[in-house]
Amino acid sequence: MSVDRKQLILEAAKKSFSLFGYKATTMDQIAKLANVGKGTIYTFFKNKEELFDEIITSLIKDMKTEAEKAINPNSSFDENIHRVLLRLLEFRQSHQLTIKLFQEERELGTQAVAEVIQRVEQAVIHYMKGIIQEAIDRGEIKECNPEITAFVMLKMYVALIFDWEKQHPAIDKEEISNLFKLYFIDGLAK
């Protein structure tokens, strides 16, 4: 029974954070959405921050699962890294919680949200770093700093998918793939 309540609380909190953002979500709202007393929440979570942390940990796991689905062991490094980045950014665009968090960070600059976004970005970079290191080890790409390379690749994707569209027509996936190949893969090729 307690596991069910904890799950209800997590689902209610996720819904509240997705609808109202981190700053505007209260423990009272979460209790009401979960149909539990506020005290019940405190039997599982010390405070809103701890509850938020558990939701973000779960979000990062979901993102990793999505990234792993994009990998094809029979494909080249450039095809896989492109698919991983595209899948992660599509996840970000379609996942209500991430949409709300990026909006809150942009509009309100909530410190806790900025830290979470940084944590999610670091998880993505860490995951990509592993893919890059494996490609180096296989001799598929040149020796490089895998963490810096992962960081720059992620930032380029974000810039081409989100930032470019603010003042230009959207770039389709094929053109992004071609640009990515031109700027990164050709440069890293042995």
PDB file of C-alpha atoms in Angstrom:
ATOM      1  CA  MET A   1       0.000   0.000   0.000  1.00  0.00           C
ATOM      2  CA  SER A   2       2.781   2.468   0.904  1.00  0.00           C
ATOM      3  CA  VAL A   3       4.506   1.916  -2.451  1.00  0.00           C
ATOM      4  CA  ASP A   4       1.218   2.753  -4.186  1.00  0.00           C
ATOM      5  CA  ARG A   5       0.915   5.972  -2.179  1.00  0.00           C
ATOM      6  CA  LYS A   6       4.474   6.932  -2.929  1.00  0.00           C
ATOM      7  CA  GLN A   7       3.847   6.328  -6.641  1.00  0.00           C
ATOM      8  CA  LEU A   8       0.629   8.371  -6.457  1.00  0.00           C
ATOM      9  CA  ILE A   9       2.553  11.214  -4.849  1.00  0.00           C
ATOM     10  CA  LEU A  10       5.293  11.031  -7.493  1.00  0.00           C
ATOM     11  CA  GLU A  11       2.741  11.067 -10.323  1.00  0.00           C
ATOM     12  CA  ALA A  12       0.862  13.979  -8.744  1.00  0.00           C
ATOM     13  CA  ALA A  13       4.095  15.911  -8.228  1.00  0.00           C
ATOM     14  CA  LYS A  14       5.197  15.264 -11.792  1.00  0.00           C
ATOM     15  CA  LYS A  15       1.822  16.510 -13.027  1.00  0.00           C
ATOM     16  CA  SER A  16       1.987  19.611 -10.833  1.00  0.00           C
ATOM     17  CA  PHE A  17       5.570  20.445 -11.855  1.00  0.00           C
ATOM     18  CA  SER A  18       4.573  19.909 -15.514  1.00  0.00           C
ATOM     19  CA  LEU A  19       1.554  22.194 -15.254  1.00  0.00           C
ATOM     20  CA  PHE A  20       2.736  24.912 -12.886  1.00  0.00           C
ATOM     21  CA  GLY A  21       6.520  24.646 -12.837  1.00  0.00           C
ATOM     22  CA  TYR A  22       8.784  24.109  -9.881  1.00  0.00           C
ATOM     23  CA  LYS A  23       8.373  27.494  -8.233  1.00  0.00           C
ATOM     24  CA  ALA A  24       4.557  27.524  -8.313  1.00  0.00           C
ATOM     25  CA  THR A  25       4.111  23.918  -7.174  1.00  0.00           C
ATOM     26  CA  THR A  26       3.259  23.500  -3.512  1.00  0.00           C
ATOM     27  CA  MET A  27       3.052  20.453  -1.302  1.00  0.00           C
ATOM     28  CA  ASP A  28      -0.651  21.288  -0.794  1.00  0.00           C
ATOM     29  CA  GLN A  29      -1.241  21.049  -4.568  1.00  0.00           C
ATOM     30  CA  ILE A  30       0.602  17.751  -4.744  1.00  0.00           C
ATOM     31  CA  ALA A  31      -1.388  16.356  -1.799  1.00  0.00           C
ATOM     32  CA  LYS A  32      -4.642  17.435  -3.434  1.00  0.00           C
ATOM     33  CA  LEU A  33      -3.695  15.904  -6.810  1.00  0.00           C
ATOM     34  CA  ALA A  34      -2.580  12.667  -5.121  1.00  0.00           C
ATOM     35  CA  ASN A  35      -5.660  12.638  -2.911  1.00  0.00           C
ATOM     36  CA  VAL A  36      -3.552  12.191   0.215  1.00  0.00           C
ATOM     37  CA  GLY A  37      -2.928  14.309   3.269  1.00  0.00           C
ATOM     38  CA  LYS A  38       0.072  16.603   3.146  1.00  0.00           C
ATOM     39  CA  GLY A  39       1.567  14.678   6.076  1.00  0.00           C
ATOM     40  CA  THR A  40       1.554  11.520   3.956  1.00  0.00           C
ATOM     41  CA  ILE A  41       3.925  13.196   1.499  1.00  0.00           C
ATOM     42  CA  TYR A  42       6.344  13.902   4.331  1.00  0.00           C
ATOM     43  CA  THR A  43       6.452  10.215   5.279  1.00  0.00           C
ATOM     44  CA  PHE A  44       8.151   9.603   1.923  1.00  0.00           C
ATOM     45  CA  PHE A  45       9.890  12.912   1.128  1.00  0.00           C
ATOM     46  CA  LYS A  46      11.599  15.388   3.432  1.00  0.00           C
ATOM     47  CA  ASN A  47      10.600  18.381   1.291  1.00  0.00           C
ATOM     48  CA  LYS A  48       9.660  19.563  -2.188  1.00  0.00           C
ATOM     49  CA  GLU A  49      13.315  19.536  -3.258  1.00  0.00           C
ATOM     50  CA  GLU A  50      13.731  15.846  -2.420  1.00  0.00           C
ATOM     51  CA  LEU A  51      10.527  15.006  -4.280  1.00  0.00           C
ATOM     52  CA  PHE A  52      11.659  17.030  -7.287  1.00  0.00           C
ATOM     53  CA  ASP A  53      15.057  15.317  -7.195  1.00  0.00           C
ATOM     54  CA  GLU A  54      13.446  11.866  -7.390  1.00  0.00           C
ATOM     55  CA  ILE A  55      11.336  12.940 -10.365  1.00  0.00           C
ATOM     56  CA  ILE A  56      14.381  14.329 -12.176  1.00  0.00           C
ATOM     57  CA  THR A  57      16.358  11.141 -11.467  1.00  0.00           C
ATOM     58  CA  SER A  58      13.536   9.192 -13.095  1.00  0.00           C
ATOM     59  CA  LEU A  59      13.464  11.635 -16.022  1.00  0.00           C
ATOM     60  CA  ILE A  60      17.197  11.123 -16.630  1.00  0.00           C
ATOM     61  CA  LYS A  61      16.691   7.332 -16.607  1.00  0.00           C
ATOM     62  CA  ASP A  62      13.891   7.719 -19.166  1.00  0.00           C
ATOM     63  CA  MET A  63      16.143   9.857 -21.353  1.00  0.00           C
ATOM     64  CA  LYS A  64      18.918   7.263 -21.185  1.00  0.00           C
ATOM     65  CA  THR A  65      16.450   4.544 -22.172  1.00  0.00           C
ATOM     66  CA  GLU A  66      15.366   6.633 -25.173  1.00  0.00           C
ATOM     67  CA  ALA A  67      18.995   7.237 -26.166  1.00  0.00           C
ATOM     68  CA  GLU A  68      19.788   3.526 -25.953  1.00  0.00           C
ATOM     69  CA  LYS A  69      16.819   2.734 -28.220  1.00  0.00           C
ATOM     70  CA  ALA A  70      18.380   4.988 -30.865  1.00  0.00           C
ATOM     71  CA  ILE A  71      21.652   3.036 -30.987  1.00  0.00           C
ATOM     72  CA  ASN A  72      22.059   0.464 -33.733  1.00  0.00           C
ATOM     73  CA  PRO A  73      25.148  -1.694 -33.169  1.00  0.00           C
ATOM     74  CA  ASN A  74      25.438  -2.209 -36.940  1.00  0.00           C
ATOM     75  CA  SER A  75      25.527   1.524 -37.695  1.00  0.00           C
ATOM     76  CA  SER A  76      28.492   3.864 -37.821  1.00  0.00           C
ATOM     77  CA  PHE A  77      29.431   6.279 -35.068  1.00  0.00           C
ATOM     78  CA  ASP A  78      28.070   9.296 -36.945  1.00  0.00           C
ATOM     79  CA  GLU A  79      24.711   7.649 -37.616  1.00  0.00           C
ATOM     80  CA  ASN A  80      24.361   6.572 -33.986  1.00  0.00           C
ATOM     81  CA  ILE A  81      25.429   9.851 -32.404  1.00  0.00           C
ATOM     82  CA  HIS A  82      23.069  11.745 -34.711  1.00  0.00           C
ATOM     83  CA  ARG A  83      20.170   9.437 -33.808  1.00  0.00           C
ATOM     84  CA  VAL A  84      20.933   9.694 -30.083  1.00  0.00           C
ATOM     85  CA  LEU A  85      21.024  13.488 -30.124  1.00  0.00           C
ATOM     86  CA  LEU A  86      17.896  13.738 -32.229  1.00  0.00           C
ATOM     87  CA  ARG A  87      16.026  11.297 -29.993  1.00  0.00           C
ATOM     88  CA  LEU A  88      17.052  13.159 -26.830  1.00  0.00           C
ATOM     89  CA  LEU A  89      16.040  16.527 -28.205  1.00  0.00           C
ATOM     90  CA  GLU A  90      12.727  15.153 -29.483  1.00  0.00           C
ATOM     91  CA  PHE A  91      12.171  13.730 -26.004  1.00  0.00           C
ATOM     92  CA  ARG A  92      12.848  17.159 -24.543  1.00  0.00           C
ATOM     93  CA  GLN A  93      10.397  18.778 -26.965  1.00  0.00           C
ATOM     94  CA  SER A  94       7.605  16.283 -26.361  1.00  0.00           C
ATOM     95  CA  HIS A  95       7.960  15.696 -22.618  1.00  0.00           C
ATOM     96  CA  GLN A  96       5.674  18.110 -20.754  1.00  0.00           C
ATOM     97  CA  LEU A  97       7.902  18.359 -17.670  1.00  0.00           C
ATOM     98  CA  THR A  98      11.020  19.304 -19.620  1.00  0.00           C
ATOM     99  CA  ILE A  99       9.049  21.840 -21.663  1.00  0.00           C
ATOM    100  CA  LYS A 100       7.794  23.515 -18.477  1.00  0.00           C
ATOM    101  CA  LEU A 101      11.209  23.451 -16.818  1.00  0.00           C
ATOM    102  CA  PHE A 102      12.957  25.068 -19.775  1.00  0.00           C
ATOM    103  CA  GLN A 103      10.198  27.671 -19.938  1.00  0.00           C
ATOM    104  CA  GLU A 104      10.506  28.429 -16.205  1.00  0.00           C
ATOM    105  CA  GLU A 105      14.274  28.681 -16.397  1.00  0.00           C
ATOM    106  CA  ARG A 106      14.049  31.031 -19.369  1.00  0.00           C
ATOM    107  CA  GLU A 107      11.244  33.219 -17.999  1.00  0.00           C
ATOM    108  CA  LEU A 108      11.829  33.187 -14.234  1.00  0.00           C
ATOM    109  CA  GLY A 109      15.417  32.036 -13.861  1.00  0.00           C
ATOM    110  CA  THR A 110      14.479  29.781 -10.929  1.00  0.00           C
ATOM    111  CA  GLN A 111      17.784  28.625  -9.423  1.00  0.00           C
ATOM    112  CA  ALA A 112      16.587  25.103  -8.555  1.00  0.00           C
ATOM    113  CA  VAL A 113      15.361  24.647 -12.124  1.00  0.00           C
ATOM    114  CA  ALA A 114      18.610  25.992 -13.604  1.00  0.00           C
ATOM    115  CA  GLU A 115      20.509  23.433 -11.500  1.00  0.00           C
ATOM    116  CA  VAL A 116      18.242  20.619 -12.685  1.00  0.00           C
ATOM    117  CA  ILE A 117      18.657  21.612 -16.330  1.00  0.00           C
ATOM    118  CA  GLN A 118      22.415  21.587 -15.784  1.00  0.00           C
ATOM    119  CA  ARG A 119      22.139  18.132 -14.189  1.00  0.00           C
ATOM    120  CA  VAL A 120      20.140  16.790 -17.147  1.00  0.00           C
ATOM    121  CA  GLU A 121      22.609  18.309 -19.611  1.00  0.00           C
ATOM    122  CA  GLN A 122      25.536  16.758 -17.735  1.00  0.00           C
ATOM    123  CA  ALA A 123      23.832  13.354 -17.849  1.00  0.00           C
ATOM    124  CA  VAL A 124      23.424  13.676 -21.625  1.00  0.00           C
ATOM    125  CA  ILE A 125      27.042  14.763 -22.052  1.00  0.00           C
ATOM    126  CA  HIS A 126      28.251  11.882 -19.867  1.00  0.00           C
ATOM    127  CA  TYR A 127      26.254   9.398 -21.949  1.00  0.00           C
ATOM    128  CA  MET A 128      27.546  10.827 -25.239  1.00  0.00           C
ATOM    129  CA  LYS A 129      31.095  10.890 -23.882  1.00  0.00           C
ATOM    130  CA  GLY A 130      30.886   7.100 -23.533  1.00  0.00           C
ATOM    131  CA  ILE A 131      29.753   6.701 -27.146  1.00  0.00           C
ATOM    132  CA  ILE A 132      32.557   8.954 -28.354  1.00  0.00           C
ATOM    133  CA  GLN A 133      35.174   7.137 -26.262  1.00  0.00           C
ATOM    134  CA  GLU A 134      34.028   3.791 -27.683  1.00  0.00           C
ATOM    135  CA  ALA A 135      34.388   5.170 -31.228  1.00  0.00           C
ATOM    136  CA  ILE A 136      37.922   6.379 -30.386  1.00  0.00           C
ATOM    137  CA  ASP A 137      38.802   2.986 -28.899  1.00  0.00           C
ATOM    138  CA  ARG A 138      37.533   1.205 -32.039  1.00  0.00           C
ATOM    139  CA  GLY A 139      39.625   3.532 -34.212  1.00  0.00           C
ATOM    140  CA  GLU A 140      36.492   4.854 -35.879  1.00  0.00           C
ATOM    141  CA  ILE A 141      37.305   8.505 -35.097  1.00  0.00           C
ATOM    142  CA  LYS A 142      40.384  10.562 -34.252  1.00  0.00           C
ATOM    143  CA  GLU A 143      41.680  10.929 -30.749  1.00  0.00           C
ATOM    144  CA  CYS A 144      39.876  13.842 -29.071  1.00  0.00           C
ATOM    145  CA  ASN A 145      38.626  14.937 -25.672  1.00  0.00           C
ATOM    146  CA  PRO A 146      35.334  12.999 -25.553  1.00  0.00           C
ATOM    147  CA  GLU A 147      33.717  15.216 -22.916  1.00  0.00           C
ATOM    148  CA  ILE A 148      34.417  18.473 -24.745  1.00  0.00           C
ATOM    149  CA  THR A 149      33.351  16.864 -28.033  1.00  0.00           C
ATOM    150  CA  ALA A 150      30.084  15.667 -26.456  1.00  0.00           C
ATOM    151  CA  PHE A 151      29.466  19.142 -25.016  1.00  0.00           C
ATOM    152  CA  VAL A 152      30.033  20.889 -28.349  1.00  0.00           C
ATOM    153  CA  MET A 153      27.924  18.340 -30.243  1.00  0.00           C
ATOM    154  CA  LEU A 154      25.019  18.786 -27.841  1.00  0.00           C
ATOM    155  CA  LYS A 155      25.246  22.577 -27.963  1.00  0.00           C
ATOM    156  CA  MET A 156      25.303  22.527 -31.766  1.00  0.00           C
ATOM    157  CA  TYR A 157      22.196  20.355 -31.905  1.00  0.00           C
ATOM    158  CA  VAL A 158      20.369  22.588 -29.427  1.00  0.00           C
ATOM    159  CA  ALA A 159      21.409  25.665 -31.407  1.00  0.00           C
ATOM    160  CA  LEU A 160      20.276  24.219 -34.745  1.00  0.00           C
ATOM    161  CA  ILE A 161      16.989  22.831 -33.461  1.00  0.00           C
ATOM    162  CA  PHE A 162      15.879  25.484 -30.967  1.00  0.00           C
ATOM    163  CA  ASP A 163      17.910  28.669 -31.292  1.00  0.00           C
ATOM    164  CA  TRP A 164      18.049  28.885 -35.090  1.00  0.00           C
ATOM    165  CA  GLU A 165      14.243  28.682 -35.305  1.00  0.00           C
ATOM    166  CA  LYS A 166      13.824  31.855 -33.268  1.00  0.00           C
ATOM    167  CA  GLN A 167      14.753  33.993 -36.279  1.00  0.00           C
ATOM    168  CA  HIS A 168      14.930  31.582 -39.226  1.00  0.00           C
ATOM    169  CA  PRO A 169      12.838  28.846 -40.787  1.00  0.00           C
ATOM    170  CA  ALA A 170      13.271  25.473 -39.109  1.00  0.00           C
ATOM    171  CA  ILE A 171      15.978  23.193 -40.431  1.00  0.00           C
ATOM    172  CA  ASP A 172      14.818  19.685 -41.327  1.00  0.00           C
ATOM    173  CA  LYS A 173      16.431  16.592 -39.819  1.00  0.00           C
ATOM    174  CA  GLU A 174      18.306  15.692 -42.985  1.00  0.00           C
ATOM    175  CA  GLU A 175      19.951  19.121 -43.227  1.00  0.00           C
ATOM    176  CA  ILE A 176      20.871  18.985 -39.540  1.00  0.00           C
ATOM    177  CA  SER A 177      22.412  15.575 -40.174  1.00  0.00           C
ATOM    178  CA  ASN A 178      24.398  16.950 -43.123  1.00  0.00           C
ATOM    179  CA  LEU A 179      25.623  19.950 -41.111  1.00  0.00           C
ATOM    180  CA  PHE A 180      26.541  17.689 -38.229  1.00  0.00           C
ATOM    181  CA  LYS A 181      28.493  15.453 -40.586  1.00  0.00           C
ATOM    182  CA  LEU A 182      30.260  18.446 -42.138  1.00  0.00           C
ATOM    183  CA  TYR A 183      31.209  20.148 -38.862  1.00  0.00           C
ATOM    184  CA  PHE A 184      31.943  17.109 -36.701  1.00  0.00           C
ATOM    185  CA  ILE A 185      32.149  13.763 -38.369  1.00  0.00           C
ATOM    186  CA  ASP A 186      34.348  14.851 -41.266  1.00  0.00           C
ATOM    187  CA  GLY A 187      36.623  16.602 -38.781  1.00  0.00           C
ATOM    188  CA  LEU A 188      36.832  13.559 -36.536  1.00  0.00           C
ATOM    189  CA  ALA A 189      37.164  10.993 -39.327  1.00  0.00           C
ATOM    190  CA  LYS A 190      40.432   9.110 -39.508  1.00  0.00           C
TER     191      LYS A 190
END
